[in-house]
Coordinates of C-alpha atoms in Angstrom, one line a residue:
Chain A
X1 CA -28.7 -14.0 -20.9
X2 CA -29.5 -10.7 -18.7
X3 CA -28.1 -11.2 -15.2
X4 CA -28.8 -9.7 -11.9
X5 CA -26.4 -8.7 -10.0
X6 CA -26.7 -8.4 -6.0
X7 CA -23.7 -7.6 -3.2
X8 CA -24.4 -8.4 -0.1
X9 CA -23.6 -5.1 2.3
X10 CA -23.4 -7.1 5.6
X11 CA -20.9 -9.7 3.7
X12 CA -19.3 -7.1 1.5
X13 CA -16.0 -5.5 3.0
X14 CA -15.0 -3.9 -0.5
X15 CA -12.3 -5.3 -1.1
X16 CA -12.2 -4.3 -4.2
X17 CA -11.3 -7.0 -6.5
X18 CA -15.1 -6.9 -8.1
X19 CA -14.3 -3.5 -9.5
X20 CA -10.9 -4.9 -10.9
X21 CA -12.2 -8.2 -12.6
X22 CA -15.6 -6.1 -13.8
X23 CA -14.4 -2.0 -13.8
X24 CA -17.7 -0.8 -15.5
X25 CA -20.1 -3.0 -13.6
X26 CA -19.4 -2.1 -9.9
X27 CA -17.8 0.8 -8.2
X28 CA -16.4 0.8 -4.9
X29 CA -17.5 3.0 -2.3
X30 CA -17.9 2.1 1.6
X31 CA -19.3 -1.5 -0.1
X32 CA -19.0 -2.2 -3.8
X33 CA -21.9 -0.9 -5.6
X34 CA -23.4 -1.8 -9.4
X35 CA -23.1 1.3 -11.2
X36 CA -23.2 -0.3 -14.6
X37 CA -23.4 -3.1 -16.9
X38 CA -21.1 -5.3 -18.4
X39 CA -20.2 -8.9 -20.1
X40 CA -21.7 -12.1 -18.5
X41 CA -18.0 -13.2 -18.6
X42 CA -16.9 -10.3 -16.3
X43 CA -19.8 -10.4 -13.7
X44 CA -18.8 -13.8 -13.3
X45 CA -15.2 -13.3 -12.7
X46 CA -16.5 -10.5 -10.5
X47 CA -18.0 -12.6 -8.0
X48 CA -16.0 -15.7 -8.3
X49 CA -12.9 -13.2 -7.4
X50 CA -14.8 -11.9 -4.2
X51 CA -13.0 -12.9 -1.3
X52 CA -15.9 -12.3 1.0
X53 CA -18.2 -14.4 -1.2
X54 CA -21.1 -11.3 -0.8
X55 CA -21.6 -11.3 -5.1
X56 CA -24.9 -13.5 -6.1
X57 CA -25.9 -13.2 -9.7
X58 CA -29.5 -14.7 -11.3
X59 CA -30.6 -15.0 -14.5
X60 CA -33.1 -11.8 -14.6
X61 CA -35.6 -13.1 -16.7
X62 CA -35.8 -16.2 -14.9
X63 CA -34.8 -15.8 -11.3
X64 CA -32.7 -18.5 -11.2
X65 CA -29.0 -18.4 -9.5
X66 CA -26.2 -18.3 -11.9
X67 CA -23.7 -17.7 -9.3
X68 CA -23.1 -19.0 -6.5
Chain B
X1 CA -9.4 19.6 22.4
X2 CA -11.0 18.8 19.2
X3 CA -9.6 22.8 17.7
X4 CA -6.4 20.4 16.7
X5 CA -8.6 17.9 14.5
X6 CA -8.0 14.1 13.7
X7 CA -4.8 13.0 12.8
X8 CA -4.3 9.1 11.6
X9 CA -0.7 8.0 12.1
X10 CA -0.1 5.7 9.3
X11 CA -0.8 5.2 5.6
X12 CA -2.5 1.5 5.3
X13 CA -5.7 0.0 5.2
X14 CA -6.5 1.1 8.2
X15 CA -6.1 4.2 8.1
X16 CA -8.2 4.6 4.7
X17 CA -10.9 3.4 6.0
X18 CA -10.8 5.6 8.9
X19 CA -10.6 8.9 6.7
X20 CA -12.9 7.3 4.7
X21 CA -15.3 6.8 7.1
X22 CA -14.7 9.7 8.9
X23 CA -15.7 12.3 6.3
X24 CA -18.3 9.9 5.4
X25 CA -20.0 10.1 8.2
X26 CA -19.5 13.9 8.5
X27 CA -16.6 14.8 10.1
X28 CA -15.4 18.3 8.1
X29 CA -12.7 19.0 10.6
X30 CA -9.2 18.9 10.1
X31 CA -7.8 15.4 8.6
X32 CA -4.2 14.2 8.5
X33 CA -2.7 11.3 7.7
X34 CA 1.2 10.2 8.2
X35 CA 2.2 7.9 6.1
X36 CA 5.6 6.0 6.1
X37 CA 6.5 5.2 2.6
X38 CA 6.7 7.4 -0.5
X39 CA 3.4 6.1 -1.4
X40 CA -0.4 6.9 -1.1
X41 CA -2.1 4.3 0.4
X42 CA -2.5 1.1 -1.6
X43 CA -3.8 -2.2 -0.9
X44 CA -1.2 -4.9 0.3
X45 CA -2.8 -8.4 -0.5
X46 CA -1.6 -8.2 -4.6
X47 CA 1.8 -7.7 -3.5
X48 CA 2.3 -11.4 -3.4
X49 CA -0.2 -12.3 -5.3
X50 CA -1.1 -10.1 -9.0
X51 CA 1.2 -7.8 -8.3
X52 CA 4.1 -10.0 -7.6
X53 CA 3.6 -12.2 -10.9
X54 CA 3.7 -8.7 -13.3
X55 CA -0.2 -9.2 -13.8
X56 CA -1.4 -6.2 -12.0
X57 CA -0.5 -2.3 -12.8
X58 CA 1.1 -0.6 -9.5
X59 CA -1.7 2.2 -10.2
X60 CA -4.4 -0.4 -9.4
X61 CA -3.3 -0.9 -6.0
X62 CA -4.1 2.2 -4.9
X63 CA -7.0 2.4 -2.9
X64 CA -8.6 5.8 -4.5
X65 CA -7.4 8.3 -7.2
X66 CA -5.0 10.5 -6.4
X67 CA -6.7 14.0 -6.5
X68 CA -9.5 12.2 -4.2
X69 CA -7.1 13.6 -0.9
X70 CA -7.5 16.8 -2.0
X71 CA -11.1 16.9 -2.7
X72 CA -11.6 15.3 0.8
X73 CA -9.0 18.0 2.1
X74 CA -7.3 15.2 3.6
X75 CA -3.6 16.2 4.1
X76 CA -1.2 13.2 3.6
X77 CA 2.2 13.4 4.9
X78 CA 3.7 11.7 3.2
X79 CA 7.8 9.8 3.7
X80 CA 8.1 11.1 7.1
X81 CA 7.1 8.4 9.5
X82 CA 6.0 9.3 13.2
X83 CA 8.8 8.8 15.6
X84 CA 7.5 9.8 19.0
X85 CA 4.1 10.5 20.6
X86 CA 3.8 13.5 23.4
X87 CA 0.7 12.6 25.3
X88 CA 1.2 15.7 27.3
X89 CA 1.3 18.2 24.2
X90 CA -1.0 16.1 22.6
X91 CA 1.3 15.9 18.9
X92 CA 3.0 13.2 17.1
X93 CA 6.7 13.8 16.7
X94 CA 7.9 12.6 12.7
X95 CA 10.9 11.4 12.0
X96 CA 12.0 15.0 10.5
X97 CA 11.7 16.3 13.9
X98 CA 8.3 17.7 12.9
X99 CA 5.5 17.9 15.5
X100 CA 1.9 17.2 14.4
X101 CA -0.3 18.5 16.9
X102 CA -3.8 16.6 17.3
X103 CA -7.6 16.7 19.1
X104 CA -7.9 12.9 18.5
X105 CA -5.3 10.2 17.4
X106 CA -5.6 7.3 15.5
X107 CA -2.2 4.8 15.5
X108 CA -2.5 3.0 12.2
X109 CA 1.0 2.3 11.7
X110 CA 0.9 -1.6 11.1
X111 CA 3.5 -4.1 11.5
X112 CA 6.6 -4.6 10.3
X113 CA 8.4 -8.3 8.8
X114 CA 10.4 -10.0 11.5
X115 CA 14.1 -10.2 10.3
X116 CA 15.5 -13.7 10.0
X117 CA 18.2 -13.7 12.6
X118 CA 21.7 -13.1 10.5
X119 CA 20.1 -12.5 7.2
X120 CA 20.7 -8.6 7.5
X121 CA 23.1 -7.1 5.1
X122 CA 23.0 -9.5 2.3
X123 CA 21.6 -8.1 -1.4
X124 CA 19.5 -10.9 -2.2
X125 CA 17.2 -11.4 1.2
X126 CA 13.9 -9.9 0.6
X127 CA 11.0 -9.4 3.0
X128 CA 7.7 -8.3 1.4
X129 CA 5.4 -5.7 3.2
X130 CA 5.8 -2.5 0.9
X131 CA 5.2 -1.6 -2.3
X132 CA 9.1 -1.4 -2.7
X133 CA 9.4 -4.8 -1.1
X134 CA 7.6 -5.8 -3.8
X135 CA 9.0 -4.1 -6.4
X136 CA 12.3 -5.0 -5.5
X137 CA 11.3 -8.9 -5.3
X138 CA 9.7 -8.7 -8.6
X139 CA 13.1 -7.9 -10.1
X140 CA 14.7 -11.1 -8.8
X141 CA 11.9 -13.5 -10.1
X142 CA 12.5 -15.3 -13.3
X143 CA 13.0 -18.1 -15.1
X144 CA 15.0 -20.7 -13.9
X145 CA 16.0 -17.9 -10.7
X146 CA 16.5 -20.3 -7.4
X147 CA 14.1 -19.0 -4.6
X148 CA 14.1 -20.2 -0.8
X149 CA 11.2 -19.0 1.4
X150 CA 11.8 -19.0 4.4
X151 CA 8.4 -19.7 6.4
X152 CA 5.8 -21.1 5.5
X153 CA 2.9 -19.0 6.3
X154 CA 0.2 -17.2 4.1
X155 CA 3.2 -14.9 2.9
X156 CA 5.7 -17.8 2.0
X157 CA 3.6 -19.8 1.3
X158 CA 1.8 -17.4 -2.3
X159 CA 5.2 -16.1 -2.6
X160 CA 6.1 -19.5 -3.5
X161 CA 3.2 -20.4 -5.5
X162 CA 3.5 -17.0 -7.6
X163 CA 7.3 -17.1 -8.1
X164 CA 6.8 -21.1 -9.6
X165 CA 4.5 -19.4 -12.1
X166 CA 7.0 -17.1 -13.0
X167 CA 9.2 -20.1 -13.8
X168 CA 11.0 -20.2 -10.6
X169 CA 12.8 -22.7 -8.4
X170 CA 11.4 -22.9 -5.2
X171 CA 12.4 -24.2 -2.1
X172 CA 9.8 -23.9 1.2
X173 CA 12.0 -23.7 4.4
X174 CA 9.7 -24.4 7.8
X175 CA 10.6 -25.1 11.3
X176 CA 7.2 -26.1 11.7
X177 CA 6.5 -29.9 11.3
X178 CA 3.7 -28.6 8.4
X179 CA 2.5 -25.3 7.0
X180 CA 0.1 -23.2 9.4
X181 CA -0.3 -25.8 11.8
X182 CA -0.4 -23.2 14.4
X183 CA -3.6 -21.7 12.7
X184 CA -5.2 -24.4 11.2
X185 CA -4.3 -28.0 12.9
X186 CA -1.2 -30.6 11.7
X187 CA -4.1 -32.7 9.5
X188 CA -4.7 -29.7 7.3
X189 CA -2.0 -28.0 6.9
X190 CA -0.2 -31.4 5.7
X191 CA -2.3 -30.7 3.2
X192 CA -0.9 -27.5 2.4
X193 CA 2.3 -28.7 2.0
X194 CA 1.4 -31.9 -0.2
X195 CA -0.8 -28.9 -2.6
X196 CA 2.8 -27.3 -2.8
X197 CA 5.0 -30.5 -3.6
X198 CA 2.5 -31.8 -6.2
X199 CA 3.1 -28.4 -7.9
X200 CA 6.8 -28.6 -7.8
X201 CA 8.1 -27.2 -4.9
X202 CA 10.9 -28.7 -2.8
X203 CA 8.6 -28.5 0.9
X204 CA 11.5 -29.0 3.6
X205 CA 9.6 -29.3 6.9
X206 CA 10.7 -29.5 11.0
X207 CA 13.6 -27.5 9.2
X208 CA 15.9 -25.5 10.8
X209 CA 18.4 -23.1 9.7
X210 CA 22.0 -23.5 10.8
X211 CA 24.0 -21.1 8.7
X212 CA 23.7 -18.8 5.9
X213 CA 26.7 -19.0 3.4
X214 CA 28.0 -16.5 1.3
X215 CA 29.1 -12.9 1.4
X216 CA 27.4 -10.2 -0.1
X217 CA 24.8 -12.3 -1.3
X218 CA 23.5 -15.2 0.2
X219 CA 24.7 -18.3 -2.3
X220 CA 23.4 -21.4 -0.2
X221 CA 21.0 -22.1 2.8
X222 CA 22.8 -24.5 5.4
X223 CA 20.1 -26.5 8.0
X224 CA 20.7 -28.3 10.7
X225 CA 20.9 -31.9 9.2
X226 CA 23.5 -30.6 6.5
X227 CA 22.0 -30.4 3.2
X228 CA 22.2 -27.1 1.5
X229 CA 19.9 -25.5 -0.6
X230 CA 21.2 -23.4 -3.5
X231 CA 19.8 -19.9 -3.5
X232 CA 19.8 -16.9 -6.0
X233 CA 17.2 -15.2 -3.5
X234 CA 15.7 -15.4 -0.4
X235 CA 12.4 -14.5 1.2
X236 CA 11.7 -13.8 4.7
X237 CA 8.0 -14.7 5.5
X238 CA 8.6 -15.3 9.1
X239 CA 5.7 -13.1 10.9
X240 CA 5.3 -9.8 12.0
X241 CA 5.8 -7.6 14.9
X242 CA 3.5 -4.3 15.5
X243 CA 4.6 -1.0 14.4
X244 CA 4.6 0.5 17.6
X245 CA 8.5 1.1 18.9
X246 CA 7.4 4.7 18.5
X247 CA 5.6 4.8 20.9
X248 CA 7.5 4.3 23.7
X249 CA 7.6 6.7 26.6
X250 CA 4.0 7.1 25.8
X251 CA 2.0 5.1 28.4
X252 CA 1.2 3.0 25.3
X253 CA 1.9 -0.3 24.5
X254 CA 5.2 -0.9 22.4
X255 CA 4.4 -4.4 21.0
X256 CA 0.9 -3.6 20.0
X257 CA -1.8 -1.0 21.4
X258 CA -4.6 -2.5 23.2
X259 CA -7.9 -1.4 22.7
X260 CA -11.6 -1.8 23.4
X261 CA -13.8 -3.1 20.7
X262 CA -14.4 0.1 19.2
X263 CA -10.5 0.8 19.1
X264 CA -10.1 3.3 22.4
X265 CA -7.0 2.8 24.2
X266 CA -6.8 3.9 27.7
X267 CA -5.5 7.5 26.6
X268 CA -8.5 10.1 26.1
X269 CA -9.3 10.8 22.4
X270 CA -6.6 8.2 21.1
X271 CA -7.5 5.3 19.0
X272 CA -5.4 2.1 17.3
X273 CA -6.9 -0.4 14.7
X274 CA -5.6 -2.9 12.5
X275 CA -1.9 -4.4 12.8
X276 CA -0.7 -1.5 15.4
X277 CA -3.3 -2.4 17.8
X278 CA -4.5 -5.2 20.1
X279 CA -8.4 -5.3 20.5
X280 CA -9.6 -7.1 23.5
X281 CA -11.9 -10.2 22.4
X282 CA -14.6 -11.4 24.3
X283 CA -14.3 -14.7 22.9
X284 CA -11.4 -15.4 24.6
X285 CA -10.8 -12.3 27.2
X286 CA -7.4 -11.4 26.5
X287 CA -6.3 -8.6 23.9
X288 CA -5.1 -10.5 20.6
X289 CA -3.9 -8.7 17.3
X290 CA -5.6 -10.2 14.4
X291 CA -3.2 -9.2 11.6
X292 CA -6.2 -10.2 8.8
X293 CA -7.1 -7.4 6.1
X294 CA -11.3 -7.7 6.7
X295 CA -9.7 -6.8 10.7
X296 CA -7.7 -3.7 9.8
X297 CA -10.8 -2.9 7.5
X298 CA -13.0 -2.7 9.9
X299 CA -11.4 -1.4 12.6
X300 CA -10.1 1.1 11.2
X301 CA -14.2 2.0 10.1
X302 CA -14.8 1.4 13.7
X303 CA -12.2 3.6 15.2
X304 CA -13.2 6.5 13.0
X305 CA -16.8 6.0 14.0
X306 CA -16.3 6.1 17.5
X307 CA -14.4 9.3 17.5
X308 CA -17.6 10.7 16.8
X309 CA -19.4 9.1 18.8
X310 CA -21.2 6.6 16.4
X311 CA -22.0 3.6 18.2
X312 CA -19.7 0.8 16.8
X313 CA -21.5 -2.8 15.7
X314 CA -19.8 -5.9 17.3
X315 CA -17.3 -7.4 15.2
X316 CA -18.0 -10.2 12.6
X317 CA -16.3 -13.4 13.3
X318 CA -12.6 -13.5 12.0
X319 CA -12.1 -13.9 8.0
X320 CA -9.2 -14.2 5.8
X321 CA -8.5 -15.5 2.4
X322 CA -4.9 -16.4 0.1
X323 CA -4.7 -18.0 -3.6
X324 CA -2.2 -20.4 -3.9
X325 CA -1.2 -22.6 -7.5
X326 CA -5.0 -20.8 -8.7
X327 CA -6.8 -21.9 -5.9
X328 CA -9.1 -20.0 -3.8
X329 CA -8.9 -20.6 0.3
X330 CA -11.1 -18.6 2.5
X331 CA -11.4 -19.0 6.1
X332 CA -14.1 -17.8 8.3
X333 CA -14.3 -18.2 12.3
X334 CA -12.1 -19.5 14.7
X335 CA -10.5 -22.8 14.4
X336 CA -8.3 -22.2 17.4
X337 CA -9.6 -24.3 20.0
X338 CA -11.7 -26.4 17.8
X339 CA -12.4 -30.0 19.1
X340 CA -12.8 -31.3 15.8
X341 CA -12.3 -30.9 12.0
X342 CA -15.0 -32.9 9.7
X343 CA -14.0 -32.6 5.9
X344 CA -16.6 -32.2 3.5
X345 CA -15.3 -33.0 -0.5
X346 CA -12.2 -34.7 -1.9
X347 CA -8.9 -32.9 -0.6
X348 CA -6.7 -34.7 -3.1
X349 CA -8.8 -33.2 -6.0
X350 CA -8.4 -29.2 -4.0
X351 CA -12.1 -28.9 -3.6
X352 CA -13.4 -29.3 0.1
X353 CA -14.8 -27.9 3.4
X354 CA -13.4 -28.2 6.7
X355 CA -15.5 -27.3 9.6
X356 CA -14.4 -26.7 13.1
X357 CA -16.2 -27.4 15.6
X358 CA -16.1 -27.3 19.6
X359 CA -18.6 -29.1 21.9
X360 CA -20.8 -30.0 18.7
X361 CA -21.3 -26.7 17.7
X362 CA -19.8 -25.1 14.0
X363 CA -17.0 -22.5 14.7
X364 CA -14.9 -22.0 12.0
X365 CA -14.1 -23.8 8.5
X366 CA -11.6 -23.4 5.7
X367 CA -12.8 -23.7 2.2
X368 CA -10.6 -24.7 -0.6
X369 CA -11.7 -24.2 -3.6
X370 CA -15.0 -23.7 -3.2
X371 CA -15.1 -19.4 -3.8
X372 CA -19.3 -20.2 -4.5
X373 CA -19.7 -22.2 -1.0
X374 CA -18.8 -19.5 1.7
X375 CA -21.8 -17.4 1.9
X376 CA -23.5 -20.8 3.2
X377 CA -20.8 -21.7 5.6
X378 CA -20.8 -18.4 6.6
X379 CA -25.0 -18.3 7.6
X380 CA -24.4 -21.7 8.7
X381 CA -21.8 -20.4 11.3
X382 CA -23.9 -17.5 12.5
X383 CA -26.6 -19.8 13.0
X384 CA -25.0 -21.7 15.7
X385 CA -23.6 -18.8 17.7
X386 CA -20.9 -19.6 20.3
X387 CA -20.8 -18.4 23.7
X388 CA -18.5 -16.3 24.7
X389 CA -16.0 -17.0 27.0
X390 CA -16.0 -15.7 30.8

């Protein structure tokens, strides 16, 4: 499945632990930012490691959440 | 005053988000940093975590690439820490005896462990705040290695769980009568400590300390009722105290700077944020140090913002977050104060909500387990705002 992958800028405080679970999908700047694609596996891992819970990802072709 | 530029006394997270947001938001001015430790800043939660268990390369910690100082002509100083401020001259004495002259000042320099009274001088007690700390720790985890923490706050308490994954074992001392009962309530952090005996740790509680025995090396833990606790290492987690003994003779405060909500401290053109500093909250109208890494974060943003003159937006309510044994815990708001605690889930199975509340109204919660739940707590929160205090 595609996913869609959205941070949440007022939530995120990059913390950085998206970039380290998922280092080709999102870069850290003043917030994390998706700068690239990568395994459903890692996106998941991504946001699930987020301590500031500010990660959502939907299934792109259908809308629907995957995550939370 | 400005001809002297912006110097940021300390080499944390606070003061990497300052620089950060500093030439982000286009200061191209002068830029300094003193750091402490031998060590470009690096971020501190993996030390007891990741980091600690061997899981997580030391270069990963660092907060940005090397060479990105340079190409932000930030100049990091770095091993000398400051010693002395000279409000008069307006410069930052270092330890070397070197003076740092500044326009504007940020004091970033954190806090430091509290020492367990007659544990200094032995090999095998550990503290862990550095990246040397950590190191050092590291080395005297193992297999089958007999570990007493001593405290049993965030630190203890995921030094324990990581060292009993590394095989470990691991004896929790608290004077408390239950973990973080001062922060989250008796009820739940009972739970805390049942989480940590169902994983294998011996949990001593309303514990006290009588004597240390041994020589150069701590061999066993003596408490007040008698029993000893056999010890290879130990590990202080017993709180912290601000970083700021250096700044005595200043005008500032020594056991933590207080500041305004955009980090100004009664000084002209000198700032504090994260663990050195004491913002006032509205909430409760006293100056409180938050010691929380989202805090020091933002802060430090908010310090460097109003320097120039940015206006500052009003902090977010207090958030903080540990693993323990795998599982996630996040807290969001203030449960200090709360009238009541509902829990939402099944606690024995480590997957539940607890909401704080005060006269009715949602203040703060803990989630355990439940990583997926907390941007919903966390709307549901600002959607009952609380007054603020007079």
């Amino acid at each position: 499945m595609t996913l869609t992958v959205h941070v949440d800028e007022f939530a995120c405080a990059a913390h950085g632990d998206c970039a380290i679970a998922a280092p080709g999908v999102f870069t850290i700047d003043d917030i994390a930012v998706v700068t690239g694609e990568g395994s459903d596996e890692a996106i998941l891992a991504a946001a699930r490691a987020c301590p500031a819970g500010a990660i959502t990802v939907t299934d792109a072709s259908t809308g629907e959440p995957v995550y939370p | 005053m400005t001809q002297n530029g912006i110097v940021i006394a300390g080499g944390g997270l606070a003061a990497q988000r300052a620089a950060e947001t500093l030439r982000r938001t286009g200061y191209d001015g002068s830029l300094r940093m003193i750091a402490a430790e031998l060590e470009l800043p690096y971020d501190r939660p993996p030390l007891s975590k990741d980091f600690l268990a061997g899981e997580l390369d030391e270069r990963m910690l660092r907060f940005r690439a090397d060479d990105w100082y340079a190409d932000n002509s930030i100049d990091v100083l770095l091993g000398d820490p400051a010693a002395a401020l000279d409000t008069a001259e307006r410069a930052v004495v270092l330890e070397s005896g070197r003076h740092v002259p500044f326009g504007r000042l940020l004091i970033a320099t954190g806090s430091a462990p509290r020492a367990l009274p007659g544990s200094t001088g032995y090999e095998n007690v550990h503290e862990l705040r550095t990246l040397g700390d950590a190191r050092r720790l590291r080395g005297a985890l193992g297999a089958g290695s007999r570990l007493v923490v001593v405290g049993a706050g965030f630190i203890g308490l995921e030094v324990a769980s990581t060292a009993l994954r590394l095989g470990a074992e691991v004896t929790i001392v608290e004077a408390a009568p239950a973990p973080l009962a001062s922060v989250l309530g008796t009820e739940l952090g009972h739970w805390f400590a049942r989480l940590h005996r169902e994983e294998g740790i011996d949990v001593r509680l309303s514990a006290r300390i009588a004597r240390l025995h041994g020589t150069r090396t701590v061999k066993s833990v003596e408490l007040d009722d008698g029993d000893r606790i056999a010890c290879d290492t130990l590990v202080v987690g017993i709180g912290t105290t601000p970083a700021t003994a250096w700044l005595a003779g200043s005008g500032l405060d020594e056991d933590g700077v207080r500041v305004d909500a955009a980090g100004a401290t009664a000084v002209p053109g000198v700032y504090a944020a994260g663990d050195a500093s004491r913002p006032f909250d509205p909430r409760q109208g006293v100056h409180v140090r938050t010691e929380h890494w989202e805090g020091a974060a933002r802060q430090g943003a908010a310090a460097a913002r109003a320097m120039l003159g940015h206006p500052v937006p009003p902090a977010p309510p207090p958030s903080f977050w540990s693993d323990q044994h795998g599982i996630r815990i996040q807290y969001l708001g203030h449960a200090r104060g709360a009238d009541r605690v509902a829990i939402d889930g099944d606690p024995p199975a480590r997957d539940f909500t607890a909401t704080f509340s005060r006269h009715g109204r949602p203040v703060g919660a803990l989630l355990v387990g439940r990583p997926h739940a907390l941007a919903e707590v966390r709307r549901r929160l600002a959607a009952t705002p609380e007054r603020t205090a007079v």
